[in-house]
PDB file of C-alpha atoms in Angstrom:
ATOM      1  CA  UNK A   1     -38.421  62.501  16.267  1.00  0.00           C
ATOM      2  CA  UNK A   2     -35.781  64.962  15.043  1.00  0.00           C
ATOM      3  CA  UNK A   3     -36.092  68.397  16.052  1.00  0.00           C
ATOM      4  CA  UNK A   4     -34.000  70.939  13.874  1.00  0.00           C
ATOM      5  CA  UNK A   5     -33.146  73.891  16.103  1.00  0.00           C
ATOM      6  CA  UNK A   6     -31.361  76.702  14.063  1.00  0.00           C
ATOM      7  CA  UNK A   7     -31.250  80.474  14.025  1.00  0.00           C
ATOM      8  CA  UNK A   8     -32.949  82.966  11.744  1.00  0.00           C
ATOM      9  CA  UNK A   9     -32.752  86.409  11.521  1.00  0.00           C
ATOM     10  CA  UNK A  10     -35.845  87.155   9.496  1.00  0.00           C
ATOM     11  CA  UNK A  11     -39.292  89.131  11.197  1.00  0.00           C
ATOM     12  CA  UNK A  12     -41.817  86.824  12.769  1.00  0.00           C
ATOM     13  CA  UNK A  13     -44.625  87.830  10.288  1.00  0.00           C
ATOM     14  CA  UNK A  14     -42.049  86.322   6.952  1.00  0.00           C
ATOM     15  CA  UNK A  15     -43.056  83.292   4.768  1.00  0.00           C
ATOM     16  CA  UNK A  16     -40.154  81.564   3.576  1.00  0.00           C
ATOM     17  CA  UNK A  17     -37.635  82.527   6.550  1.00  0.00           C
ATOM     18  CA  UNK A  18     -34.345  81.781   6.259  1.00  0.00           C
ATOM     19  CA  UNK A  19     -32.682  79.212   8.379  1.00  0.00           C
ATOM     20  CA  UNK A  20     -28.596  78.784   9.750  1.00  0.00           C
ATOM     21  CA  UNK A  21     -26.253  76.678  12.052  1.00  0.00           C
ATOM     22  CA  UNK A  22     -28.786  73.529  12.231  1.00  0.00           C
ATOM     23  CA  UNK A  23     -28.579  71.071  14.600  1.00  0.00           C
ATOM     24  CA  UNK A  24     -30.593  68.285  15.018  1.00  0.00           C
ATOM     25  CA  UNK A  25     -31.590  66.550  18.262  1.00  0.00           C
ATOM     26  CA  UNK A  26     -33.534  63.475  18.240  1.00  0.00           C
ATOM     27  CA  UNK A  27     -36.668  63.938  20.976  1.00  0.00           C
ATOM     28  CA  UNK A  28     -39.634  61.690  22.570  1.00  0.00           C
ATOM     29  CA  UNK A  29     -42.703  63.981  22.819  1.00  0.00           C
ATOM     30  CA  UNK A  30     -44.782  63.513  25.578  1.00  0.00           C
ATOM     31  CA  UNK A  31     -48.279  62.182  25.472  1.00  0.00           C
ATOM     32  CA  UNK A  32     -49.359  65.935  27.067  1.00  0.00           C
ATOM     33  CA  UNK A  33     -47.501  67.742  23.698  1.00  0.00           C
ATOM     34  CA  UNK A  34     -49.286  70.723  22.891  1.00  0.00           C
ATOM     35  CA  UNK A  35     -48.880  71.316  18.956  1.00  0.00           C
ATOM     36  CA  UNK A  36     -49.399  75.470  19.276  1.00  0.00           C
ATOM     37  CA  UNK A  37     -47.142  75.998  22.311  1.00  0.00           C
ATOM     38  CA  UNK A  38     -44.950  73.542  24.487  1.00  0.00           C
ATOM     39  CA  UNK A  39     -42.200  73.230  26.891  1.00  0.00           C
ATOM     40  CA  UNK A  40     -39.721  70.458  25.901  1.00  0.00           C
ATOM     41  CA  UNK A  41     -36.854  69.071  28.125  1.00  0.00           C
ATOM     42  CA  UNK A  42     -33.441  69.130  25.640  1.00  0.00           C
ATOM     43  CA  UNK A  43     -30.271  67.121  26.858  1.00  0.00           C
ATOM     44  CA  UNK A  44     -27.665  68.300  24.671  1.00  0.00           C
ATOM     45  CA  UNK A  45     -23.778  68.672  24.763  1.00  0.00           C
ATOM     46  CA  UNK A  46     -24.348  71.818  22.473  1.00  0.00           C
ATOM     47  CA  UNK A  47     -25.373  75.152  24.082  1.00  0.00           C
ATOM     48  CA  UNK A  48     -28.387  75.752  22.859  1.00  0.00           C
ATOM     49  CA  UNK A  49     -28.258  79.444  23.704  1.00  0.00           C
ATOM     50  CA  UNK A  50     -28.408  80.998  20.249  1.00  0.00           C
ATOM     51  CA  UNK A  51     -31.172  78.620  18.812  1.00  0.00           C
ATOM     52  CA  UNK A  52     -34.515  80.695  18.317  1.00  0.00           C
ATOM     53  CA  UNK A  53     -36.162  78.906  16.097  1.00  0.00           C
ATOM     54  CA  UNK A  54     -37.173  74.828  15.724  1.00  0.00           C
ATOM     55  CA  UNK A  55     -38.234  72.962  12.730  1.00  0.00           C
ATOM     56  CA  UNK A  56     -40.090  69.553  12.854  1.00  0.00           C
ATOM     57  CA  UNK A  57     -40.738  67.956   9.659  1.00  0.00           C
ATOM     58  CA  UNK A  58     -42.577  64.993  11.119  1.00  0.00           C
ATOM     59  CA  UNK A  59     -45.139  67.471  12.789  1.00  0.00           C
ATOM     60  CA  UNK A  60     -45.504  69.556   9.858  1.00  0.00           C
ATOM     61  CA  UNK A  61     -44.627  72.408  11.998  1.00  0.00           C
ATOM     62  CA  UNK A  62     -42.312  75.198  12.914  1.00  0.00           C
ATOM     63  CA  UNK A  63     -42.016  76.787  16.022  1.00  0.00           C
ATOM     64  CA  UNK A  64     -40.483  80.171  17.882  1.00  0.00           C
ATOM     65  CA  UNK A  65     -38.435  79.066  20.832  1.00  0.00           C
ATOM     66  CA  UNK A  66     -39.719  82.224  23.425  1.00  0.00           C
ATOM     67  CA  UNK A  67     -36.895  81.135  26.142  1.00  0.00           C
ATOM     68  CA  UNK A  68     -34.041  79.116  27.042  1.00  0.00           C
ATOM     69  CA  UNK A  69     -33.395  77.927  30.414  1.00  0.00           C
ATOM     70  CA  UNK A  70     -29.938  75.882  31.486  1.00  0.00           C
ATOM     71  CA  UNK A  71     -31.305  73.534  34.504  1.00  0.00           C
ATOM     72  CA  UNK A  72     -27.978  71.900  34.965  1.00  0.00           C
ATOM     73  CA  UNK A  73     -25.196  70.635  32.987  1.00  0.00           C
ATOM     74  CA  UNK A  74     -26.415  69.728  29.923  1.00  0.00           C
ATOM     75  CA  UNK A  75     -30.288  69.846  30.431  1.00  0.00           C
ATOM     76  CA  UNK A  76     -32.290  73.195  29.191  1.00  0.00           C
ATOM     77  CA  UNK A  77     -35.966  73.183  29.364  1.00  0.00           C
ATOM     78  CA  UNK A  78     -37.070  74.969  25.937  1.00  0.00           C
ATOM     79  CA  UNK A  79     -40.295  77.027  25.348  1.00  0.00           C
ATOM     80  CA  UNK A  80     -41.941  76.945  21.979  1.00  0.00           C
ATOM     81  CA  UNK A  81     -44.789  78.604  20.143  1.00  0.00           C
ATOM     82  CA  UNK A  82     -46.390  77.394  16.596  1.00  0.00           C
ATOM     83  CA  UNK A  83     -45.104  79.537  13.768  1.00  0.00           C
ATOM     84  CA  UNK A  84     -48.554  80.234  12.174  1.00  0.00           C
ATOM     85  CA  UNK A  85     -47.208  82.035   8.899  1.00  0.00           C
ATOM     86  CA  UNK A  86     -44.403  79.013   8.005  1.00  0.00           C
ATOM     87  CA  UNK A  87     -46.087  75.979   9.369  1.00  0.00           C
ATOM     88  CA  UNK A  88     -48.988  76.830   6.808  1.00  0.00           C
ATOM     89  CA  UNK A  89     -47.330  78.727   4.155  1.00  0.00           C
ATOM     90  CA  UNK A  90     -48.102  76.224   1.223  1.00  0.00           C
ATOM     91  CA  UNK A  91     -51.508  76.507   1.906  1.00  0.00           C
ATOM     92  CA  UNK A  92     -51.345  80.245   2.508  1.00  0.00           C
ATOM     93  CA  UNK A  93     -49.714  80.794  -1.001  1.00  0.00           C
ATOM     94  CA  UNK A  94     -52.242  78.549  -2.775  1.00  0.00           C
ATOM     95  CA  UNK A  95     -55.067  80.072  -1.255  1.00  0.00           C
ATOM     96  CA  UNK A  96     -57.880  82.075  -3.499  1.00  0.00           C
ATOM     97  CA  UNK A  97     -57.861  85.414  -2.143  1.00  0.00           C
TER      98      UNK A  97
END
C-alpha cells in the first residue's frame, strides 16, 4: 500500500491543505493497524526527517505524523494520528448545516 509522506505548512484545523516534496513508500500494514492513530516501522534510504504529514489513498485517510524516530540506519519508527478535517472533507463540505 503506498503511503505518500510530504510536508505542509498549513494549520491543523485547514480543509484543503496544501501538500510538497512527496515521496512515496510502499508499506504492509499490520493486522493490529489502528485507522485513528498508529505507529508504523518505515525502511527508507530517504531521511524522513522533514515529513509531517502522510497521505493514503487506499485508506481514504490522511494522517499527522506526531514524531520521528531514527532506530538505526535506515529504519525510523513513525507516529501517526487521523487528520479528522481532510480525511472527511468531502463529506464535511456537502453536509446540510
Amino acid at each position: 500500500m503506498d503511503f505518500i509522506f510530504c510536508e505542509i505548512n498549513n494549520s491543523d484545523n485547514t480543509i484543503n491543505k496544501s501538500f510538497s516534496n512527496d515521496l512515496t513508500i510502499n508499506l504492509n500494514l499490520r493486522k493490529d493497524f489502528n485507522l485513528m492513530s498508529s505507529e508504523l516501522l518505515v525502511k527508507s534510504e530517504s531521511d524522513l526527517g522533514s515529513y509531517n504529514y502522510i497521505r493514503v489513498s487506499e485508506l481514504g485517510r490522511n494522517y499527522f505524523i506526531e514524531s520521528i524516530t531514527q532506530i538505526s540506519g535506515n529504519l525510523y519508527k513513525v507516529e501517526i494520528t487521523c487528520d479528522v478535517l481532510e480525511s472527511f472533507k468531502l463529506d464535511i463540505l456537502n453536509s446540510n448545516c
